[in-house]
Amino acid sequence: MDERELMPIGAFAELAGLTASALRFYDDAGVLVPERVDPLTGYRFYHRSQLALATHLRLLREIRMPLRTIGRLFADSTAEAARLIDEQAAAAAAEAAGIQRAAATLKASLGQASRTTLCALPGPVFAAAVDQVLATTIDDPAYPVLAGVRLEARHDAVSLTATDRFRLTTRTLVPGGPSTASWAGTLAGDDLRAAASRLRRSPTVTLEAGERTLSLRTSDHAAADCRLLTGEFPDHRLMVAAMPPVTHRVTAETRQIRAALAQAPERIGLRLVDGTPSLLLPGAVLPLDATATGPDLTVWFELTTLYPAVSCALGADLMLDLRGADQPTTIRSADDGDLTTVVMPCRPSPT
């Protein structure tokens, strides 16, 4: 060992970007042990070759990697170490995002003494509706409002709507009693997603509208505040009204279509011949136990577009309103309210 490459703890700490007290802590923890300790004075000396390890240690602590994991990471293979770093980075990012959401919600709730109670809904039903529409949101920096869910409360119903410009989903719920006021706002999807687990464990959820948030108050009187997004939500009613008229209608069992999609590849076709519908899979044609109206037609869908609409469907039956091979298809289902999703078809699957 070249004694000239040894340096005292203060000099080493400065080069490594750490404090001397941190180095003592890491020595005691066994993750960065000095090259030599003077037996008389107890002074620690580090070798220049340890700088790389010290730098890695500093960066790992910056992403809040636990010491017990750091010890494993230094001993593991490169692939395993990379996996541990990815896991910790994801956890740190999720924690930071949670802090940002909490801070934004706190700021939005400042000075909101006045609130309007809209209605009460069954907690599990409302949480399921949130899950169903959130599948249609999208994180688009150019259109941040598309990460939100439009909630509209009317006298006899509450509707939740989301769109990613390729799909449009609307879930309508029937409140336990009439809504006391008409109200509309776009809720931050992240806030709804964070609140969903709490909502599904509450028998009822009361909706209370403020100036900048919508509070979801559970049966234990706790409230989850969802921020209101300020961007203009797309006029979904205008989008629906502008669609061509329905030319074909298929009514089928939800269970049968779900089972087919579970084994489908990237695309799946819906074929109508002589009023008989079937699904087109690679090398197979699956007849549907369904009814259909309209002339012969074949429509293709991306699995990633069609599956979420079918998997979230309500009740035992699905109704598909078709408008042509290149026009939007409306998928409807109903059970204690209704769920409507508009999906775009794709080009035919290559043969």
Coordinates of C-alpha atoms in Angstrom, one line a residue:
M1 CA 0.0 0.0 0.0
D2 CA 1.3 3.4 -1.0
E3 CA 1.3 5.5 2.3
R4 CA 1.3 8.6 0.2
E5 CA -2.2 7.8 -1.0
L6 CA -3.5 7.9 2.5
M7 CA -5.3 11.0 3.8
P8 CA -6.9 12.0 7.1
I9 CA -10.6 12.0 7.5
G10 CA -11.0 15.7 6.9
A11 CA -9.3 15.8 3.6
F12 CA -11.0 12.6 2.4
A13 CA -14.4 14.0 3.5
E14 CA -13.8 17.2 1.4
L15 CA -12.9 15.2 -1.7
A16 CA -15.9 12.8 -1.3
G17 CA -18.4 15.5 -0.6
L18 CA -19.2 14.1 2.8
T19 CA -18.8 15.3 6.4
A20 CA -16.3 13.8 8.8
S21 CA -19.1 12.9 11.1
A22 CA -20.9 11.1 8.3
L23 CA -17.7 9.1 7.6
R24 CA -17.5 8.1 11.2
F25 CA -21.1 7.0 11.1
Y26 CA -20.5 4.9 8.0
D27 CA -17.4 3.4 9.6
D28 CA -19.4 2.4 12.6
A29 CA -22.2 1.0 10.4
G30 CA -19.6 -1.1 8.5
V31 CA -20.3 0.2 5.0
L32 CA -17.2 2.4 4.5
V33 CA -14.3 1.4 6.8
P34 CA -11.1 3.5 6.7
E35 CA -8.0 1.9 5.3
R36 CA -6.1 2.4 8.6
V37 CA -6.8 3.6 12.1
D38 CA -4.0 4.9 14.2
P39 CA -3.9 2.5 17.3
L40 CA -2.7 5.3 19.6
T41 CA -4.8 8.3 18.5
G42 CA -7.8 6.6 16.9
Y43 CA -7.4 8.9 13.8
R44 CA -8.9 7.4 10.7
F45 CA -7.0 7.4 7.4
Y46 CA -8.6 6.7 4.0
H47 CA -7.0 5.6 0.8
R48 CA -7.6 7.6 -2.4
S49 CA -8.9 4.4 -4.1
Q50 CA -11.9 4.6 -1.7
L51 CA -13.2 7.8 -3.2
A52 CA -15.3 6.0 -5.8
L53 CA -17.0 4.0 -3.1
A54 CA -17.5 7.1 -1.0
T55 CA -19.1 8.9 -3.9
H56 CA -21.4 6.0 -4.6
L57 CA -22.4 5.9 -0.9
R58 CA -23.2 9.7 -1.0
L59 CA -25.4 9.2 -4.1
L60 CA -27.1 6.2 -2.6
R61 CA -27.9 8.2 0.5
E62 CA -29.3 11.0 -1.6
I63 CA -31.9 8.7 -2.9
R64 CA -32.5 7.5 0.7
M65 CA -31.2 4.0 0.3
P66 CA -31.3 2.3 3.7
L67 CA -27.9 1.3 5.1
R68 CA -28.9 -2.3 5.4
T69 CA -29.6 -2.4 1.6
I70 CA -26.3 -0.5 0.8
G71 CA -24.4 -3.3 2.5
R72 CA -26.1 -5.8 0.2
L73 CA -25.7 -3.7 -2.9
F74 CA -21.9 -3.4 -2.6
A75 CA -21.7 -7.2 -2.4
D76 CA -24.2 -8.0 -5.1
S77 CA -23.8 -8.5 -8.8
T78 CA -24.1 -5.5 -11.1
A79 CA -27.6 -6.6 -12.3
E80 CA -28.9 -7.0 -8.8
A81 CA -27.3 -3.7 -7.7
A82 CA -29.0 -2.0 -10.6
R83 CA -32.4 -3.5 -9.6
L84 CA -32.0 -2.3 -6.0
I85 CA -31.2 1.2 -7.2
D86 CA -34.2 1.2 -9.5
E87 CA -36.5 0.1 -6.7
Q88 CA -35.2 2.7 -4.3
A89 CA -35.4 5.5 -6.9
A90 CA -39.0 4.6 -7.7
A91 CA -39.9 4.6 -4.0
A92 CA -38.2 8.0 -3.5
A93 CA -40.0 9.4 -6.5
A94 CA -43.4 8.1 -5.2
E95 CA -42.7 9.6 -1.8
A96 CA -41.8 13.0 -3.4
A97 CA -44.9 12.9 -5.6
G98 CA -47.0 12.2 -2.5
I99 CA -45.5 15.2 -0.7
Q100 CA -46.1 17.4 -3.7
R101 CA -49.8 16.3 -3.8
A102 CA -50.2 16.9 -0.1
A103 CA -48.7 20.4 -0.4
A104 CA -50.8 21.2 -3.4
T105 CA -54.0 20.0 -1.6
L106 CA -53.1 22.0 1.5
K107 CA -52.6 25.2 -0.5
A108 CA -55.8 24.6 -2.4
S109 CA -57.7 24.2 0.8
L110 CA -56.5 27.4 2.4
G111 CA -59.3 29.8 3.2
Q112 CA -62.0 27.4 2.1
A113 CA -64.4 27.8 5.0
S114 CA -67.5 27.7 2.8
R115 CA -68.4 24.4 1.3
T116 CA -71.5 23.1 -0.4
T117 CA -72.7 19.5 0.3
L118 CA -73.7 17.9 -3.0
C119 CA -74.8 14.4 -2.2
A120 CA -73.8 11.1 -0.6
L121 CA -72.8 7.9 -2.5
P122 CA -72.0 4.3 -1.5
G123 CA -68.2 4.4 -0.9
P124 CA -67.4 1.1 -2.6
V125 CA -69.5 2.0 -5.7
F126 CA -67.9 5.4 -5.9
A127 CA -64.4 4.0 -5.6
A128 CA -65.1 1.4 -8.3
A129 CA -66.4 4.2 -10.6
V130 CA -63.1 6.2 -9.9
D131 CA -61.1 3.1 -11.0
Q132 CA -63.2 2.7 -14.1
V133 CA -62.7 6.2 -15.4
L134 CA -59.1 6.7 -14.3
A135 CA -58.1 4.0 -16.9
T136 CA -59.0 6.5 -19.6
T137 CA -56.8 9.4 -18.2
I138 CA -53.4 10.2 -19.6
D139 CA -50.4 12.2 -18.4
D140 CA -49.8 14.7 -21.3
P141 CA -47.7 17.8 -20.4
A142 CA -49.3 19.7 -23.3
Y143 CA -52.8 19.0 -21.9
P144 CA -52.6 18.5 -18.2
V145 CA -56.4 18.5 -17.8
L146 CA -56.5 15.1 -19.5
A147 CA -55.0 13.6 -16.3
G148 CA -58.1 14.7 -14.5
V149 CA -61.7 13.4 -14.2
R150 CA -64.7 15.6 -14.8
L151 CA -67.3 15.2 -12.1
E152 CA -70.8 16.6 -12.6
A153 CA -73.5 16.5 -10.0
R154 CA -77.1 17.0 -11.1
H155 CA -80.4 16.6 -9.3
D156 CA -80.7 12.8 -10.0
A157 CA -77.2 11.6 -10.9
V158 CA -73.5 12.0 -10.6
S159 CA -71.3 11.4 -13.6
L160 CA -67.5 10.9 -13.9
T161 CA -65.9 11.5 -17.3
A162 CA -62.4 11.0 -18.6
T163 CA -60.7 11.1 -22.0
D164 CA -57.3 10.5 -23.6
R165 CA -58.5 11.8 -27.0
F166 CA -58.7 8.2 -28.3
R167 CA -61.2 6.9 -25.7
L168 CA -63.9 8.6 -23.8
T169 CA -65.4 7.0 -20.6
T170 CA -68.4 8.2 -18.6
R171 CA -69.7 6.5 -15.5
T172 CA -73.1 7.6 -14.1
L173 CA -74.1 6.9 -10.5
V174 CA -77.4 7.3 -8.7
P175 CA -77.0 9.0 -5.3
G176 CA -78.8 7.9 -2.2
G177 CA -80.8 11.1 -2.3
P178 CA -81.3 13.9 -4.7
S179 CA -78.3 16.2 -5.1
T180 CA -78.7 19.5 -3.2
A181 CA -77.0 21.6 -5.8
S182 CA -75.8 21.3 -9.4
W183 CA -72.0 21.4 -9.7
A184 CA -69.2 20.6 -12.1
G185 CA -65.4 20.5 -11.9
T186 CA -62.3 18.6 -13.1
L187 CA -60.6 16.7 -10.3
A188 CA -56.9 15.9 -10.2
G189 CA -56.6 12.2 -11.1
D190 CA -53.6 11.6 -8.8
D191 CA -55.7 12.8 -5.8
L192 CA -58.6 10.5 -6.8
R193 CA -56.3 7.6 -7.2
A194 CA -54.7 8.2 -3.8
A195 CA -58.1 8.4 -2.1
A196 CA -59.7 5.4 -3.8
S197 CA -58.5 2.8 -1.2
R198 CA -60.0 4.8 1.6
L199 CA -63.2 5.4 -0.2
R200 CA -63.9 1.7 -0.9
R201 CA -63.7 1.0 2.9
S202 CA -66.3 3.5 3.8
P203 CA -70.1 2.7 3.6
T204 CA -70.8 6.2 2.3
V205 CA -68.9 9.1 0.8
T206 CA -70.3 12.6 1.0
L207 CA -69.2 15.1 -1.7
E208 CA -68.6 18.6 -0.5
A209 CA -67.6 21.3 -3.0
G210 CA -65.3 24.2 -2.2
E211 CA -63.7 26.9 -4.2
R212 CA -60.5 25.0 -5.2
T213 CA -61.2 21.4 -4.0
L214 CA -63.8 18.8 -3.8
S215 CA -63.8 17.0 -0.4
L216 CA -64.7 13.3 -0.2
R217 CA -65.9 12.8 3.4
T218 CA -66.0 9.2 4.6
S219 CA -68.3 7.8 7.3
D220 CA -65.7 8.4 10.0
H221 CA -65.8 12.1 9.1
A222 CA -62.3 12.1 7.6
A223 CA -62.0 14.0 4.3
A224 CA -59.8 13.5 1.2
D225 CA -59.4 16.8 -0.7
C226 CA -59.2 16.5 -4.5
R227 CA -57.8 19.6 -6.2
L228 CA -59.8 21.2 -9.0
L229 CA -57.8 21.6 -12.3
T230 CA -58.1 24.9 -14.0
G231 CA -57.7 23.8 -17.6
E232 CA -60.8 23.6 -19.8
F233 CA -62.0 20.0 -20.0
P234 CA -62.9 18.9 -23.6
D235 CA -66.6 19.3 -24.4
H236 CA -67.4 15.6 -24.3
R237 CA -71.1 16.1 -25.1
L238 CA -70.2 17.9 -28.3
M239 CA -67.8 15.1 -29.2
V240 CA -70.5 12.5 -28.7
A241 CA -73.1 14.6 -30.6
A242 CA -70.7 15.0 -33.6
M243 CA -70.3 11.2 -34.1
P244 CA -72.0 9.6 -37.1
P245 CA -75.3 7.7 -36.5
V246 CA -75.1 4.1 -35.3
T247 CA -75.3 1.6 -38.2
H248 CA -74.8 -1.7 -36.3
R249 CA -75.6 -2.9 -32.8
V250 CA -74.2 -6.0 -31.0
T251 CA -75.5 -7.2 -27.6
A252 CA -73.3 -9.9 -26.1
E253 CA -72.4 -11.5 -22.8
T254 CA -69.6 -9.6 -21.0
R255 CA -68.1 -12.8 -19.7
Q256 CA -67.6 -14.3 -23.2
I257 CA -65.9 -11.2 -24.6
R258 CA -63.6 -10.9 -21.6
A259 CA -62.6 -14.5 -21.9
A260 CA -61.7 -14.0 -25.6
L261 CA -59.7 -10.8 -24.9
A262 CA -57.7 -12.6 -22.3
Q263 CA -56.2 -14.7 -25.1
A264 CA -56.1 -12.1 -27.8
P265 CA -52.8 -10.6 -29.3
E266 CA -52.3 -7.0 -30.1
R267 CA -55.4 -6.7 -32.2
I268 CA -58.8 -8.3 -32.3
G269 CA -61.5 -8.2 -34.9
L270 CA -65.3 -8.1 -34.6
R271 CA -67.1 -9.5 -37.6
L272 CA -70.8 -9.4 -38.5
V273 CA -72.0 -11.7 -41.3
D274 CA -75.7 -12.3 -41.9
G275 CA -76.5 -10.9 -38.5
T276 CA -74.1 -13.3 -36.7
P277 CA -71.3 -11.7 -34.8
S278 CA -67.9 -13.4 -34.1
L279 CA -64.5 -12.4 -32.8
L280 CA -61.4 -12.8 -35.0
L281 CA -58.3 -14.2 -33.3
P282 CA -55.1 -15.4 -34.9
G283 CA -56.0 -18.5 -36.8
A284 CA -59.4 -18.8 -35.1
V285 CA -62.9 -17.4 -35.4
L286 CA -64.9 -17.4 -32.2
P287 CA -68.7 -17.2 -32.6
L288 CA -70.5 -15.0 -30.1
D289 CA -73.7 -16.0 -28.4
A290 CA -75.1 -12.6 -29.2
T291 CA -77.6 -10.6 -31.2
A292 CA -76.6 -8.2 -33.9
T293 CA -78.3 -5.8 -36.4
G294 CA -76.9 -4.2 -39.5
P295 CA -75.2 -5.3 -42.7
D296 CA -72.0 -7.3 -42.9
L297 CA -69.0 -5.5 -41.3
T298 CA -65.6 -6.2 -39.8
V299 CA -64.0 -3.8 -37.3
W300 CA -60.6 -4.1 -35.7
F301 CA -59.5 -2.9 -32.3
E302 CA -56.2 -2.5 -30.5
L303 CA -56.3 -4.8 -27.4
T304 CA -55.0 -1.9 -25.3
T305 CA -58.0 0.2 -26.3
L306 CA -60.7 -2.4 -26.2
Y307 CA -59.7 -4.4 -23.1
P308 CA -60.0 -1.6 -20.5
A309 CA -63.5 -0.8 -21.8
V310 CA -64.7 -4.4 -21.5
S311 CA -62.9 -5.2 -18.3
C312 CA -64.6 -2.3 -16.4
A313 CA -68.1 -3.1 -17.8
L314 CA -71.0 -3.4 -15.5
G315 CA -73.5 -6.2 -15.3
A316 CA -73.7 -9.3 -17.5
D317 CA -74.3 -7.8 -20.9
L318 CA -72.5 -5.4 -23.2
M319 CA -73.9 -3.3 -26.0
L320 CA -71.7 -2.2 -28.8
D321 CA -72.9 0.6 -31.1
L322 CA -70.9 0.5 -34.3
R323 CA -70.7 3.3 -37.0
G324 CA -68.3 1.7 -39.5
A325 CA -64.9 0.2 -39.8
D326 CA -63.1 3.5 -39.2
Q327 CA -65.6 5.3 -36.9
P328 CA -65.9 5.4 -33.1
T329 CA -67.6 2.5 -31.4
T330 CA -69.6 3.1 -28.2
I331 CA -69.5 0.3 -25.6
R332 CA -72.3 0.5 -23.0
S333 CA -73.2 -1.5 -19.9
A334 CA -75.6 -0.8 -17.0
D335 CA -76.0 -1.9 -13.4
D336 CA -76.8 0.6 -10.7
G337 CA -76.1 3.5 -13.1
D338 CA -74.3 3.0 -16.4
L339 CA -70.8 3.0 -17.9
T340 CA -70.2 4.3 -21.5
T341 CA -66.9 4.1 -23.3
V342 CA -66.2 5.4 -26.8
V343 CA -63.2 3.7 -28.5
M344 CA -61.6 4.2 -31.8
P345 CA -61.0 1.2 -34.1
C346 CA -57.7 0.5 -35.8
R347 CA -56.5 -0.7 -39.2
P348 CA -57.1 -4.4 -40.0
S349 CA -54.7 -6.9 -38.5
P350 CA -52.0 -7.9 -41.1
T351 CA -52.5 -11.4 -42.5

